[in-house]
CSV table of C-alpha atoms in Angstrom, one decimal:
chain,number,residue,atom,x,y,z
A,244,MET,CA,49.9,-19.3,-48.3
A,245,SER,CA,49.5,-17.6,-45.0
A,246,THR,CA,50.2,-20.3,-41.7
A,247,VAL,CA,49.4,-20.0,-38.1
A,248,LEU,CA,53.1,-20.0,-37.2
A,249,ASP,CA,55.5,-17.7,-38.7
A,250,PRO,CA,57.6,-19.2,-41.6
A,251,LEU,CA,60.8,-18.9,-39.8
A,252,VAL,CA,59.4,-20.7,-36.4
A,253,ILE,CA,58.4,-23.9,-38.9
A,254,GLY,CA,61.7,-23.9,-39.8
A,255,LEU,CA,63.8,-23.5,-36.6
A,256,LEU,CA,61.4,-26.4,-35.0
A,257,LEU,CA,61.7,-28.8,-37.8
A,258,ALA,CA,65.4,-28.3,-37.2
A,259,ALA,CA,64.7,-29.0,-33.5
A,260,GLY,CA,62.9,-32.1,-34.2
A,261,LEU,CA,66.1,-33.4,-36.1
A,262,MET,CA,68.3,-32.4,-33.4
A,263,HIS,CA,65.8,-34.1,-31.1
A,264,ALA,CA,66.4,-37.4,-32.8
A,265,SER,CA,69.9,-36.8,-33.2
A,266,TRP,CA,70.7,-36.7,-29.1
A,267,ASN,CA,68.5,-39.6,-28.8
A,268,ALA,CA,70.0,-41.6,-31.6
A,269,ILE,CA,73.2,-41.0,-29.5
A,270,LEU,CA,71.7,-42.5,-26.2
A,271,LYS,CA,70.2,-44.8,-28.0
A,272,SER,CA,73.6,-46.1,-29.3
A,273,ASP,CA,75.1,-46.7,-26.0
A,274,ALA,CA,74.0,-50.2,-24.8
A,275,THR,CA,76.3,-50.4,-21.7
A,276,ASP,CA,74.4,-47.5,-19.2
A,277,ARG,CA,72.4,-45.3,-20.6
A,278,VAL,CA,71.7,-43.4,-17.3
A,279,THR,CA,75.3,-42.5,-17.5
A,280,THR,CA,75.0,-41.1,-20.9
A,281,PHE,CA,71.8,-39.6,-20.2
A,282,GLY,CA,73.6,-37.9,-17.1
A,283,VAL,CA,76.3,-36.7,-19.3
A,284,ILE,CA,74.2,-35.2,-22.1
A,285,MET,CA,72.0,-33.6,-19.2
A,286,LEU,CA,75.3,-31.8,-17.4
A,287,SER,CA,76.6,-30.5,-20.9
A,288,GLY,CA,73.5,-28.5,-21.2
A,289,ALA,CA,73.8,-27.3,-18.0
A,290,VAL,CA,77.5,-25.9,-18.5
A,291,ILE,CA,76.4,-24.4,-21.7
A,292,GLY,CA,73.7,-22.8,-19.7
A,293,GLY,CA,75.8,-21.8,-17.3
A,294,LEU,CA,78.4,-20.1,-19.5
A,295,MET,CA,75.5,-18.1,-21.1
A,296,ALA,CA,73.5,-16.7,-18.3
A,297,PRO,CA,76.2,-14.3,-17.1
A,298,PHE,CA,76.1,-12.5,-20.3
A,299,LEU,CA,72.2,-12.0,-20.4
A,300,PRO,CA,69.5,-10.1,-18.5
A,301,TRP,CA,68.0,-11.4,-15.3
A,302,VAL,CA,65.0,-13.6,-15.7
A,303,ALA,CA,61.5,-11.7,-14.2
A,304,ALA,CA,60.5,-12.7,-10.8
A,305,PRO,CA,57.2,-14.6,-11.9
A,306,ALA,CA,58.9,-16.9,-14.5
A,307,TRP,CA,61.5,-18.7,-11.4
A,308,LYS,CA,58.3,-20.6,-10.0
A,309,TRP,CA,57.5,-22.1,-14.0
A,310,MET,CA,61.3,-23.1,-13.9
A,311,ALA,CA,61.0,-24.6,-10.7
A,312,ALA,CA,57.8,-27.0,-11.8
A,313,SER,CA,59.6,-27.6,-15.0
A,314,THR,CA,62.4,-28.9,-13.2
A,315,ALA,CA,60.5,-31.1,-11.1
A,316,ILE,CA,58.5,-32.3,-14.2
A,317,HIS,CA,61.6,-33.5,-15.9
A,318,ILE,CA,62.8,-35.4,-13.0
A,319,PHE,CA,59.8,-37.5,-13.0
A,320,TYR,CA,60.3,-37.3,-17.2
A,321,TYR,CA,63.8,-39.0,-16.7
A,322,PHE,CA,62.5,-41.8,-14.4
A,323,PHE,CA,59.5,-42.7,-16.4
A,324,LEU,CA,61.4,-42.8,-19.8
A,325,LEU,CA,64.0,-44.9,-18.6
A,326,GLN,CA,61.5,-47.4,-16.8
A,327,ALA,CA,59.5,-47.6,-20.1
A,328,TYR,CA,62.9,-48.6,-21.9
A,329,ALA,CA,63.5,-51.0,-19.0
A,330,HIS,CA,60.6,-53.1,-19.3
A,331,GLY,CA,59.7,-52.5,-23.1
A,332,ASP,CA,61.1,-52.2,-26.4
A,333,LEU,CA,61.7,-48.9,-28.0
A,334,SER,CA,59.4,-49.2,-31.1
A,335,HIS,CA,56.6,-49.7,-28.6
A,336,THR,CA,57.4,-46.9,-25.6
A,337,TYR,CA,58.9,-43.9,-27.8
A,338,PRO,CA,56.0,-43.6,-30.1
A,339,ILE,CA,53.0,-43.9,-27.4
A,340,ALA,CA,54.9,-41.2,-25.7
A,341,ARG,CA,55.7,-39.0,-28.1
A,342,GLY,CA,52.6,-39.2,-29.6
A,343,MET,CA,50.4,-38.6,-26.7
A,344,GLY,CA,52.2,-35.1,-26.2
A,345,PRO,CA,50.7,-32.9,-28.7
A,346,LEU,CA,47.3,-34.2,-28.1
A,347,LEU,CA,47.5,-33.6,-24.4
A,348,VAL,CA,49.3,-30.1,-25.0
A,349,ALA,CA,46.1,-29.2,-27.6
A,350,LEU,CA,43.8,-30.3,-24.7
A,351,PHE,CA,45.9,-28.6,-21.7
A,352,SER,CA,46.5,-25.3,-23.5
A,353,GLY,CA,42.7,-25.0,-24.6
A,354,ARG,CA,41.4,-25.6,-21.1
A,355,LEU,CA,44.3,-23.6,-19.0
A,356,LEU,CA,45.4,-20.7,-21.3
A,357,GLY,CA,42.1,-20.0,-23.5
A,358,GLU,CA,44.2,-20.9,-26.8
A,359,THR,CA,41.6,-21.8,-29.5
A,360,LEU,CA,41.9,-24.6,-31.7
A,361,ARG,CA,40.1,-24.4,-35.1
A,362,ALA,CA,38.2,-27.8,-36.2
A,363,GLN,CA,41.2,-28.4,-38.9
A,364,ASP,CA,43.6,-27.9,-35.7
A,365,VAL,CA,41.8,-30.8,-33.8
A,366,ALA,CA,41.8,-33.1,-36.9
A,367,GLY,CA,45.7,-32.3,-37.4
A,368,VAL,CA,46.7,-33.0,-34.3
A,369,VAL,CA,44.7,-36.4,-34.0
A,370,LEU,CA,46.3,-37.6,-37.3
A,371,LEU,CA,49.7,-36.3,-36.3
A,372,SER,CA,49.4,-38.3,-33.0
A,373,ILE,CA,47.8,-41.4,-35.0
A,374,GLY,CA,50.5,-41.3,-37.7
A,375,LEU,CA,53.6,-40.7,-34.9
A,376,ILE,CA,52.6,-44.0,-33.0
A,377,ALA,CA,52.0,-45.9,-36.3
A,378,LEU,CA,55.2,-44.7,-37.7
A,379,ALA,CA,57.6,-46.4,-34.9
A,380,MET,CA,55.6,-49.6,-35.1
A,381,PRO,CA,57.9,-52.6,-35.9
A,382,SER,CA,57.6,-53.1,-39.8
A,383,ARG,CA,57.7,-56.9,-39.7
A,384,ARG,CA,55.6,-59.5,-37.9
A,385,MET,CA,57.5,-61.0,-35.0
A,386,PRO,CA,57.3,-64.6,-34.9
A,387,HIS,CA,54.7,-65.9,-32.4
A,388,VAL,CA,55.9,-66.0,-29.0
A,389,PRO,CA,53.8,-67.2,-26.2
A,390,ALA,CA,52.5,-64.8,-23.9
A,391,THR,CA,54.3,-65.7,-20.4
A,392,PRO,CA,52.6,-64.0,-17.4
A,393,ASP,CA,56.2,-62.2,-17.1
A,394,ALA,CA,55.8,-61.0,-20.8
A,395,VAL,CA,52.5,-59.3,-20.0
A,396,ARG,CA,53.4,-58.0,-17.1
A,397,ARG,CA,56.4,-56.2,-18.7
A,398,HIS,CA,54.3,-55.2,-21.6
A,399,ARG,CA,51.8,-53.6,-19.5
A,400,LEU,CA,54.5,-51.8,-17.4
A,401,ALA,CA,55.9,-50.3,-20.6
A,402,THR,CA,52.9,-49.2,-21.8
A,403,LEU,CA,52.0,-47.5,-18.6
A,404,PHE,CA,55.3,-45.6,-18.4
A,405,ALA,CA,55.1,-44.6,-21.6
A,406,LEU,CA,51.7,-43.3,-21.0
A,407,LEU,CA,53.4,-41.1,-18.1
A,408,THR,CA,56.1,-40.0,-20.1
A,409,GLY,CA,53.9,-38.7,-22.3
A,410,LEU,CA,51.9,-37.0,-19.9
A,411,THR,CA,55.1,-35.3,-18.2
A,412,ILE,CA,56.2,-34.4,-22.1
A,413,ALA,CA,53.0,-32.6,-22.0
A,414,GLY,CA,53.3,-31.1,-18.6
A,415,TYR,CA,56.8,-29.5,-19.3
A,416,ILE,CA,55.8,-28.1,-22.8
A,417,VAL,CA,53.1,-26.1,-21.2
A,418,VAL,CA,54.8,-25.0,-18.1
A,419,ASP,CA,58.1,-24.0,-20.2
A,420,GLY,CA,55.4,-22.0,-22.2
A,421,LEU,CA,54.5,-20.1,-19.4
A,422,GLY,CA,57.8,-19.7,-18.2
A,423,VAL,CA,59.5,-18.4,-21.4
A,424,ARG,CA,56.2,-15.9,-21.6
A,425,ALA,CA,56.7,-14.9,-18.1
A,426,ALA,CA,60.4,-14.2,-18.1
A,427,GLY,CA,60.8,-10.7,-20.1
A,428,PRO,CA,60.0,-8.7,-23.2
A,429,THR,CA,63.1,-9.2,-25.1
A,430,LEU,CA,64.7,-12.2,-27.2
A,431,GLU,CA,67.5,-12.1,-24.3
A,432,HIS,CA,65.0,-12.6,-21.7
A,433,LYS,CA,63.8,-15.4,-23.4
A,434,VAL,CA,67.3,-16.7,-24.1
A,435,ALA,CA,67.8,-16.3,-20.2
A,436,TYR,CA,64.7,-18.5,-19.1
A,437,ILE,CA,66.6,-21.4,-21.6
A,438,ALA,CA,70.2,-20.9,-20.1
A,439,TRP,CA,68.9,-20.7,-16.5
A,440,LEU,CA,66.3,-23.7,-17.1
A,441,ASN,CA,69.8,-25.8,-18.4
A,442,VAL,CA,71.4,-25.0,-15.6
A,443,ILE,CA,68.9,-25.7,-12.8
A,444,GLU,CA,67.5,-29.3,-14.4
A,445,GLY,CA,71.0,-30.4,-15.8
A,446,PRO,CA,73.2,-31.9,-13.2
A,447,TRP,CA,70.6,-33.8,-11.7
A,448,LEU,CA,70.9,-37.3,-13.2
A,449,PHE,CA,74.6,-36.9,-13.7
A,450,LEU,CA,74.6,-36.8,-9.7
A,451,TYR,CA,72.4,-39.8,-9.4
A,452,ALA,CA,75.2,-41.6,-11.8
A,453,LEU,CA,77.8,-40.4,-9.9
A,454,ALA,CA,76.7,-41.6,-6.5
A,455,ARG,CA,75.1,-44.9,-7.4
A,456,ARG,CA,77.2,-45.6,-10.9
A,457,ARG,CA,80.4,-44.2,-10.2
A,458,ALA,CA,82.7,-47.0,-12.2
A,459,SER,CA,80.5,-46.9,-15.1
A,460,LEU,CA,80.5,-43.0,-15.3
A,461,VAL,CA,84.4,-42.9,-14.9
A,462,ALA,CA,84.7,-45.7,-17.8
A,463,TYR,CA,82.1,-43.9,-20.0
A,464,LEU,CA,84.2,-40.6,-19.3
A,465,GLN,CA,87.3,-41.9,-20.2
A,466,ARG,CA,86.0,-43.9,-23.4
A,467,GLY,CA,83.9,-41.4,-25.2
A,468,TRP,CA,82.8,-38.4,-23.2
A,469,TRP,CA,82.7,-36.1,-26.4
A,470,ARG,CA,79.9,-38.2,-27.4
A,471,GLY,CA,78.0,-36.8,-24.1
A,472,ALA,CA,79.0,-33.6,-24.6
A,473,ALA,CA,78.3,-33.4,-28.2
A,474,GLY,CA,74.5,-35.0,-27.7
A,475,GLY,CA,74.1,-32.2,-24.8
A,476,ALA,CA,75.0,-29.3,-27.0
A,477,ILE,CA,72.4,-30.9,-29.5
A,478,ALA,CA,69.8,-31.2,-26.9
A,479,ALA,CA,70.4,-27.9,-25.6
A,480,LEU,CA,69.9,-26.1,-28.5
A,481,GLY,CA,66.9,-28.3,-29.8
A,482,TYR,CA,65.1,-27.7,-26.8
A,483,GLY,CA,65.9,-23.9,-26.2
A,484,ILE,CA,64.5,-23.4,-30.0
A,485,ALA,CA,61.0,-25.2,-28.6
A,486,ILE,CA,61.5,-23.1,-25.7
A,487,TRP,CA,61.7,-19.6,-27.6
A,488,ALA,CA,59.1,-21.0,-30.1
A,489,LEU,CA,56.2,-21.6,-27.4
A,490,SER,CA,56.7,-17.6,-26.8
A,491,GLN,CA,56.0,-17.1,-31.0
A,492,GLY,CA,52.5,-18.9,-31.4
A,493,PRO,CA,49.9,-21.5,-29.9
A,494,MET,CA,51.6,-24.3,-28.0
A,495,ALA,CA,49.5,-26.8,-29.8
A,496,HIS,CA,51.2,-26.0,-33.0
A,497,VAL,CA,54.6,-26.0,-31.3
A,498,ALA,CA,54.3,-29.2,-29.8
A,499,ALA,CA,53.2,-30.9,-32.8
A,500,LEU,CA,56.1,-29.5,-35.2
A,501,ARG,CA,58.7,-30.5,-32.5
A,502,GLU,CA,57.0,-34.2,-32.4
A,503,THR,CA,58.2,-34.9,-36.1
A,504,SER,CA,61.3,-35.5,-34.2
A,505,VAL,CA,59.9,-39.3,-34.5
A,506,LEU,CA,59.8,-38.9,-38.4
A,507,PHE,CA,63.5,-37.9,-38.3
A,508,GLY,CA,64.6,-40.9,-36.2
A,509,ALA,CA,62.6,-43.3,-38.3
A,510,LEU,CA,64.4,-41.8,-41.8
A,511,MET,CA,67.9,-41.7,-39.7
A,512,GLY,CA,67.1,-45.7,-38.8
A,513,THR,CA,66.2,-46.2,-42.8
A,514,PHE,CA,69.2,-44.4,-44.2
A,515,LEU,CA,72.0,-44.7,-41.8
A,516,LEU,CA,71.0,-47.7,-39.9
A,517,ARG,CA,69.6,-49.6,-42.8
A,518,GLU,CA,66.4,-50.6,-41.2
A,519,PRO,CA,63.2,-51.0,-43.4
A,520,PHE,CA,60.8,-48.7,-44.0
A,521,GLY,CA,58.2,-50.2,-45.3
A,522,ALA,CA,54.9,-49.1,-47.0
A,523,ARG,CA,52.8,-48.8,-43.9
A,524,ARG,CA,55.4,-46.4,-42.6
A,525,LEU,CA,55.6,-44.5,-45.8
A,526,VAL,CA,51.4,-44.2,-45.1
A,527,ALA,CA,52.3,-43.2,-41.7
A,528,ALA,CA,54.8,-40.4,-43.0
A,529,ALA,CA,51.9,-39.0,-45.4
A,530,VAL,CA,49.5,-38.9,-42.3
A,531,ILE,CA,52.1,-36.9,-40.3
A,532,VAL,CA,52.6,-34.2,-43.2
A,533,CYS,CA,48.6,-34.2,-43.7
A,534,GLY,CA,48.2,-33.6,-40.1
A,535,LEU,CA,51.0,-30.6,-40.1
A,536,ILE,CA,49.3,-29.3,-43.3
A,537,LEU,CA,45.5,-29.2,-41.4
A,538,MET,CA,47.3,-27.4,-38.5
A,539,ASN,CA,49.6,-24.7,-39.8
A,540,GLY,CA,48.1,-24.2,-43.0
A,541,PRO,CA,45.2,-21.5,-43.7
A,542,PRO,CA,41.6,-21.9,-43.0
A,543,LEU,CA,39.8,-24.8,-44.6
A,544,PHE,CA,36.6,-25.5,-43.2
């Protein structure tokens, strides 16, 4: 069966989705100070990129503007994501943010880059986004709690910041897709773009934590720096695969496969944390698989 993306690219993107879910699990498991944990994760990626960069060719000049734009978008992404988590539950904010990404990339890539989508691609990305949102919703109804003005306000803010997070996700995927394609003709040039992107965007959260949360940062480094370092290595490799894949095929298809991280996260919660999966989540997982098959399979209609 022919596929839109090469089977190797599909396999690597599924692995990248698993990596994304893994480092997010490391971040979410730290209930003390996620900003500090996130900063250490990002700094670890910067260190890895700095070690790789001297052994790689210089990135072509046109790619640097996209790298700068990606760094700026990622800073907004960090802010919006942390604000979404501060105002709402992960089960509410995370699926909105990740589910919006593929849908927006499909719109942006078609209008800005001229990448044409088949009718079944559009149907697939819609199914994928619906499935991702449904998958991460709470599997049990919560007891009725009066909707106080403060609770309503927090819910609205959480939704707003989750939507803004989804917008930045789509933005940096499109920008990095353009950047890695402009980096140079060889695989080494594309890896160099990934390395330098980690170097440039990696230190900012760590520097913020150092300036504003020094005591918490020192305590974290003494207590379990290796967790952040491991998360950073996984995050850098996973997003590196995603950026490379953006040079190998249509951006909408790459973005869709990357967001299987939500599916892997749900499975981790079920088998590692003993969270109930439930019939509704099983249906949502099936919808996601159908969406991915539609987007990456041969023409059907």
